[in-house]
PDB file of C-alpha atoms in Angstrom:
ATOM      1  CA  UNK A  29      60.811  57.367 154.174  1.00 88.00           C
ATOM      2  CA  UNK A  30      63.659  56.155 151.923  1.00 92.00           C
ATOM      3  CA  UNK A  31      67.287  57.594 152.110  1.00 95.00           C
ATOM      4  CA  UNK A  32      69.535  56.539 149.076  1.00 95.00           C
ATOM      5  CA  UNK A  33      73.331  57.210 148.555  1.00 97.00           C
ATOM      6  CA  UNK A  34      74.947  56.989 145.161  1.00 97.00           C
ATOM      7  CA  UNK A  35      78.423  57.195 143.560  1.00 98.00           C
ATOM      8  CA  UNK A  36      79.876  58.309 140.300  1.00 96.00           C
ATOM      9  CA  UNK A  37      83.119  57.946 139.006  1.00 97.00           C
ATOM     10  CA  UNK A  38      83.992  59.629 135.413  1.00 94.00           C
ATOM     11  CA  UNK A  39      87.054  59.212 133.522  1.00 94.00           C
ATOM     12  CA  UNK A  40      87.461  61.652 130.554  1.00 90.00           C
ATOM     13  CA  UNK A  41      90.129  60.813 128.151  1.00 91.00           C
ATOM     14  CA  UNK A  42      91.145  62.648 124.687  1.00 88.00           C
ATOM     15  CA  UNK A  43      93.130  60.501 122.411  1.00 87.00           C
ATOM     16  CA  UNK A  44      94.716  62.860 120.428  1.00 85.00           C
ATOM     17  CA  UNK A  45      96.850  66.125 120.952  1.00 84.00           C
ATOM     18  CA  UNK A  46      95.093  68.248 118.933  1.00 87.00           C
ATOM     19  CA  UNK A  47      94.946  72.012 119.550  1.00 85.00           C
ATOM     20  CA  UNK A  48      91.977  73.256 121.044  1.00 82.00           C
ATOM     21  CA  UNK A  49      93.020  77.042 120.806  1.00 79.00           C
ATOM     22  CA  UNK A  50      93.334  79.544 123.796  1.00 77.00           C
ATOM     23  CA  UNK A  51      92.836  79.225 127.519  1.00 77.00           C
ATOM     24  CA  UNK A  52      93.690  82.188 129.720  1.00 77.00           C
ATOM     25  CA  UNK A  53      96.692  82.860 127.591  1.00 78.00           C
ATOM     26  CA  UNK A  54      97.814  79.476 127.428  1.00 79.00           C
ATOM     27  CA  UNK A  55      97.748  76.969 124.381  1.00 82.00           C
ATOM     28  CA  UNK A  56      95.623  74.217 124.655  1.00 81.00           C
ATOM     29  CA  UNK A  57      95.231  71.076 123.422  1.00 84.00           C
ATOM     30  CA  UNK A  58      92.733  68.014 123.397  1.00 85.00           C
ATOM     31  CA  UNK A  59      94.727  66.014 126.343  1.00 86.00           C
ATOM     32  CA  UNK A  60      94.743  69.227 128.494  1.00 85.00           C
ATOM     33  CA  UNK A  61      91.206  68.070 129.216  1.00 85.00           C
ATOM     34  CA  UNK A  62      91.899  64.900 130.364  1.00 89.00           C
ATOM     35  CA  UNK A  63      90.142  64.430 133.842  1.00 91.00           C
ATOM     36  CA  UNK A  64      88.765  62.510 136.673  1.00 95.00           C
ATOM     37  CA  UNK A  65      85.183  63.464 138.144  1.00 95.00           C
ATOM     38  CA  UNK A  66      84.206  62.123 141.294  1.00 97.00           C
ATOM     39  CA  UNK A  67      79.904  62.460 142.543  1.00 97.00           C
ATOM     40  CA  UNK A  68      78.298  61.713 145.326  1.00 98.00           C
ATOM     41  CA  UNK A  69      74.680  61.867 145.874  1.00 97.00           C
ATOM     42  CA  UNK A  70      72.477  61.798 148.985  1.00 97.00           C
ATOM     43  CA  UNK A  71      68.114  61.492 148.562  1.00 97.00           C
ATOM     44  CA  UNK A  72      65.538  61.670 151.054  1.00 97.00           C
ATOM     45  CA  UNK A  73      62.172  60.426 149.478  1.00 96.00           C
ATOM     46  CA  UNK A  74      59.116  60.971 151.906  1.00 96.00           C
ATOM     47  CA  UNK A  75      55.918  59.695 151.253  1.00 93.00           C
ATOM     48  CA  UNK A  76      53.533  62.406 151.245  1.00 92.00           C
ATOM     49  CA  UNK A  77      50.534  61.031 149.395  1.00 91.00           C
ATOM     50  CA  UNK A  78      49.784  57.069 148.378  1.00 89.00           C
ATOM     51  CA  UNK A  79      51.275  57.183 145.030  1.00 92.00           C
ATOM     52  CA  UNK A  80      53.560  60.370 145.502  1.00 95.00           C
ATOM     53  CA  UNK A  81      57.016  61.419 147.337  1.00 96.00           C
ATOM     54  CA  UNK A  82      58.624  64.684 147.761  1.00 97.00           C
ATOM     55  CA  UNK A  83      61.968  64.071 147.311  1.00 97.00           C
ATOM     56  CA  UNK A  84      64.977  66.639 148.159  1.00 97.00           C
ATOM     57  CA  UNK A  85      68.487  65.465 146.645  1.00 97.00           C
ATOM     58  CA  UNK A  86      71.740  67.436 147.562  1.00 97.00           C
ATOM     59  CA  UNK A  87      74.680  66.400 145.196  1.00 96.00           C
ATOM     60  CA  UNK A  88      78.430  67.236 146.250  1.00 97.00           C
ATOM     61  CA  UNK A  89      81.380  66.870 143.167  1.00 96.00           C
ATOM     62  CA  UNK A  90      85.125  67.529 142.103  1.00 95.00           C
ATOM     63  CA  UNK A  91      86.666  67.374 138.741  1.00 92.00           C
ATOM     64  CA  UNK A  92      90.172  67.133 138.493  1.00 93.00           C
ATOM     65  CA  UNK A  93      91.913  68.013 135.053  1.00 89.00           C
ATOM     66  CA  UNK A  94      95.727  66.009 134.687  1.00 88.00           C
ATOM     67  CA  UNK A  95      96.992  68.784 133.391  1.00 85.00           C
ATOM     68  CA  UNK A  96      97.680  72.451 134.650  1.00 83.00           C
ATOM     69  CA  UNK A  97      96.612  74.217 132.191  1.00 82.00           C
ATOM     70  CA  UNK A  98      92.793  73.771 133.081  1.00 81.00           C
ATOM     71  CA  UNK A  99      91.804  74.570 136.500  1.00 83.00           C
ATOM     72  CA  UNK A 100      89.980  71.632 138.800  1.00 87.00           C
ATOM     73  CA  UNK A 101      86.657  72.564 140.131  1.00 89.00           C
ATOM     74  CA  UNK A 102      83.593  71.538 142.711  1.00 93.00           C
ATOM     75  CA  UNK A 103      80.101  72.047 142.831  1.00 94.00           C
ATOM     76  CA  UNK A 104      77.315  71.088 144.626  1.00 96.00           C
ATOM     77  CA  UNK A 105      73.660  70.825 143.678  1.00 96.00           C
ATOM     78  CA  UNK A 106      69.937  70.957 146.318  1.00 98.00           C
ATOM     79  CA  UNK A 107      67.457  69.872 144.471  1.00 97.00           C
ATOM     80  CA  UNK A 108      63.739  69.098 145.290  1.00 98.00           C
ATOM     81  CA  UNK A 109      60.872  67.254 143.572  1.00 97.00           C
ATOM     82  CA  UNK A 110      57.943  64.470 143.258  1.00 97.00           C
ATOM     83  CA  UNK A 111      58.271  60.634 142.497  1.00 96.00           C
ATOM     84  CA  UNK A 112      54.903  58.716 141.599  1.00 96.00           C
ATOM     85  CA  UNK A 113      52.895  56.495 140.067  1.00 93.00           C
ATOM     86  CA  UNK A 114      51.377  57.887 136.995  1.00 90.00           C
ATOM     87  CA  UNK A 115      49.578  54.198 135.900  1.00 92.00           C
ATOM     88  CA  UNK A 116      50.182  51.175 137.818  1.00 91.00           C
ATOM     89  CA  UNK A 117      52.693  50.017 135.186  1.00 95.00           C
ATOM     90  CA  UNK A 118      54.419  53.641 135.084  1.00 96.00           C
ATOM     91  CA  UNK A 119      57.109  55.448 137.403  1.00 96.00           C
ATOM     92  CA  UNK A 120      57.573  59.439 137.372  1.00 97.00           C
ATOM     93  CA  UNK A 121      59.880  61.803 139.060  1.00 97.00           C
ATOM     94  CA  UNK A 122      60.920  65.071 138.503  1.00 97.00           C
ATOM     95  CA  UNK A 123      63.421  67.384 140.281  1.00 97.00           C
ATOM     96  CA  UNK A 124      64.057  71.378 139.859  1.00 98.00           C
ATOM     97  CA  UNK A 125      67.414  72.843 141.408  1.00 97.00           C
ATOM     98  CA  UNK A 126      70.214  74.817 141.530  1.00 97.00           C
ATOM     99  CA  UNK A 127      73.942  73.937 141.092  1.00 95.00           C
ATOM    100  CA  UNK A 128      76.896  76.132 141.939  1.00 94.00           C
ATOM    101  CA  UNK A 129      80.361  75.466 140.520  1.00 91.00           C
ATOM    102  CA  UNK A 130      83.408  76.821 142.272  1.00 90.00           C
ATOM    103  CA  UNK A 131      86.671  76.599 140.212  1.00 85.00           C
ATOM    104  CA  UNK A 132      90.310  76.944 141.248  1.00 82.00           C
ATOM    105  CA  UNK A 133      91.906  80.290 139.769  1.00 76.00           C
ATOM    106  CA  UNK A 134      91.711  81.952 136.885  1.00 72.00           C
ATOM    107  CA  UNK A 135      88.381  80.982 135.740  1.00 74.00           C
ATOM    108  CA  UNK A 136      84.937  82.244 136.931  1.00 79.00           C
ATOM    109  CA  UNK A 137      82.250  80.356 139.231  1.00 85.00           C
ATOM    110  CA  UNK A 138      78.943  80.112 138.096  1.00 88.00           C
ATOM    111  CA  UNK A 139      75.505  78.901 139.165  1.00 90.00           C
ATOM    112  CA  UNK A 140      71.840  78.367 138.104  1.00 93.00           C
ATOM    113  CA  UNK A 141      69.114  76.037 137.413  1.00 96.00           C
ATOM    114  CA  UNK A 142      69.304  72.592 137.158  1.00 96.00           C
ATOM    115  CA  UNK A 143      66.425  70.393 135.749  1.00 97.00           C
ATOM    116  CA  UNK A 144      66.017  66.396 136.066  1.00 96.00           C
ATOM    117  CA  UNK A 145      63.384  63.723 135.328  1.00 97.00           C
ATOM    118  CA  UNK A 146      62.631  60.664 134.231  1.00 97.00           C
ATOM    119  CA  UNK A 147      59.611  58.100 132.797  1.00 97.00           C
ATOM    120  CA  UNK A 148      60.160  54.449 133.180  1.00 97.00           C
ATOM    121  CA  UNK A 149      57.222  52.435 131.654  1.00 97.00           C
ATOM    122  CA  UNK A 150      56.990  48.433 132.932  1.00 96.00           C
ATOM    123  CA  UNK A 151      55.109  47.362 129.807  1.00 96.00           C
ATOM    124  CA  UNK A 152      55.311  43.439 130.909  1.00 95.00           C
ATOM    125  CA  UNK A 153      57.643  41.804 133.533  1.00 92.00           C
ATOM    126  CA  UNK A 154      60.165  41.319 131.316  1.00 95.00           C
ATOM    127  CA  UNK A 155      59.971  44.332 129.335  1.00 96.00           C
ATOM    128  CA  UNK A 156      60.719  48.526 130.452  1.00 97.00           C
ATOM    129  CA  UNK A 157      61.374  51.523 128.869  1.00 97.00           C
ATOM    130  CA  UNK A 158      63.199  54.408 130.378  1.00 97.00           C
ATOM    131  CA  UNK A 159      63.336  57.965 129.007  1.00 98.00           C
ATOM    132  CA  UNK A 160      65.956  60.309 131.195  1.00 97.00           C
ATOM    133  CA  UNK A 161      65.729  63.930 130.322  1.00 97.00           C
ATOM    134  CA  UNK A 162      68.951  66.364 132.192  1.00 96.00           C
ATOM    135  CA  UNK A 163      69.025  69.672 132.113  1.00 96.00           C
ATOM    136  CA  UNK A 164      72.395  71.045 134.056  1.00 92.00           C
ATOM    137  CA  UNK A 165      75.511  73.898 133.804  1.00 89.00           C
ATOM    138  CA  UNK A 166      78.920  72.709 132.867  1.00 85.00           C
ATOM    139  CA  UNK A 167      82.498  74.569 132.510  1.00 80.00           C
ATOM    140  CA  UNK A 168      83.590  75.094 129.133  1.00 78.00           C
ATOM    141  CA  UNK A 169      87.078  75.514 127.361  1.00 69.00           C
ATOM    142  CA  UNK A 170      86.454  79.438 126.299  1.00 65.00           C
ATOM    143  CA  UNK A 171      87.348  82.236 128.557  1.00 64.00           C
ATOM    144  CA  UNK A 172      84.923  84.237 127.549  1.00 62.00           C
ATOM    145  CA  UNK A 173      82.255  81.925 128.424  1.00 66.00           C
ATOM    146  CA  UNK A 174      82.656  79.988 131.984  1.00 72.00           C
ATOM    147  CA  UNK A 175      80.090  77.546 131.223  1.00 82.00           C
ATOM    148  CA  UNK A 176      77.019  76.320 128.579  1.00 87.00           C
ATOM    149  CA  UNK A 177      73.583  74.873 129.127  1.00 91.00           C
ATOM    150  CA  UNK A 178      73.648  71.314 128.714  1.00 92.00           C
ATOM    151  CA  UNK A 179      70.421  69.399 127.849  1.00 96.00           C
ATOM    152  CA  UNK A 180      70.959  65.374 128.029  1.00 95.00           C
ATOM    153  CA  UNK A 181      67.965  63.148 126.821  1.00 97.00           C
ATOM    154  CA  UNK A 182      68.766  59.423 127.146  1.00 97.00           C
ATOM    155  CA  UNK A 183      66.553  55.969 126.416  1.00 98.00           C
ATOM    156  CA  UNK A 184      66.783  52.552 127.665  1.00 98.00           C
ATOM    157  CA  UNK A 185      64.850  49.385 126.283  1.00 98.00           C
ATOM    158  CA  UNK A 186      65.461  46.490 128.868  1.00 97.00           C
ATOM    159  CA  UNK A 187      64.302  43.106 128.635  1.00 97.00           C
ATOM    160  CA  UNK A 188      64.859  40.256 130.903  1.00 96.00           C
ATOM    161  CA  UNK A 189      65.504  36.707 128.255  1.00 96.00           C
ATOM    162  CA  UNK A 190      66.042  34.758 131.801  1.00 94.00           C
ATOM    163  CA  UNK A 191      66.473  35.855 135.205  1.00 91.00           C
ATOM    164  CA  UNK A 192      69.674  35.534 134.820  1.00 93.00           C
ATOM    165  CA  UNK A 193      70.198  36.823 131.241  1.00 96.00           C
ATOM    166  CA  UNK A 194      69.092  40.767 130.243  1.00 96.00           C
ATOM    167  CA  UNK A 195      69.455  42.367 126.969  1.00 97.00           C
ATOM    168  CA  UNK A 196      69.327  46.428 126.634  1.00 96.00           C
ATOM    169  CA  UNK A 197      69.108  49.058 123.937  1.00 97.00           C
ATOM    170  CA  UNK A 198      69.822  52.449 124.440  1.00 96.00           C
ATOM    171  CA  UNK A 199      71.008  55.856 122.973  1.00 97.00           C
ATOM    172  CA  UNK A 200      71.248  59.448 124.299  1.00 96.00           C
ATOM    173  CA  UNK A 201      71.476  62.695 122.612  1.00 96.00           C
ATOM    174  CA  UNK A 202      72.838  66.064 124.304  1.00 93.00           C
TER     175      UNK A 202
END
């Protein structure tokens, strides 16, 4: 059985004061979504089978906006899935959920399915490739709209010149 803990910190900063348009029948503009998002993440993995885990994840957040004209919000996320060893060079996990989003007032809460996995591929022991795929809810800046699907796919190239000295490529598209 492994237990891991994680942390994420996520600043959000708009250089310009643009206006957005509308928000609950207030004006707003680009630095009105300035804001600070802070994760934490809790996993049990138990080993079920040889190469396989069940894993169950519970994720707790807040994201607070600087401004007042956008309300600050928390959610939390349960999620459950399998981590294993597709080849012996290759790593898979995948994890189905739900997240609910509670916001201050005026806007709306909202729920519903969350989606995560991942592929990392060791082709040498200097070399990896990792392919992320997300699949999650989050708010928007319309009122008539509470919140979008967002679908995050993200790649990472590693390779290790030393053992002290690593280079990376990567890229994401959402």
């Amino acid at each position: 059985m492994d237990l891991t803990l994680g942390y994420t910190y996520r600043l959000e900063e708009y250089r310009t004061e643009d206006a957005i348009g509308s928000y609950y029948g207030q004006s707003l503009n680009y630095s009105d979504l300035d804001r600070d998002e802070n994760e934490g993440e809790i996993e049990l993995a138990m080993k079920t089978w040889p190469k396989t885990s069940l894993l169950l994840s519970g994720v707790m957040g807040t994201i607070e906006h600087r401004s007042e004209k956008k309300p600050d919000s928390s959610y939390y996320e349960i999620l459950t899935g399998l981590r294993g060893k597709a080849t012996e060079k290759s790593t898979v996990e995948g994890k189905i959920g739900y997240r609910d989003s509670d916001f201050d007032e005026p806007a709306d809460d909202f729920g519903g399915l969350v989606l995560r996995g991942n592929l990392t591929e060791n082709f040498t022991a200097k070399d990896s490739l990792r392919l992320d795929y997300v699949r999650t809810l989050d708010d928007t800046n319309y009122t008539n709209n509470a919140y979008y699907e967002n679908t995050f796919l993200y790649g990472q190239y590693r390779h290790n010149f030393t053992d002290k000295i690593t280079g990376t490529l990567d890229g994401s598209f959402q």
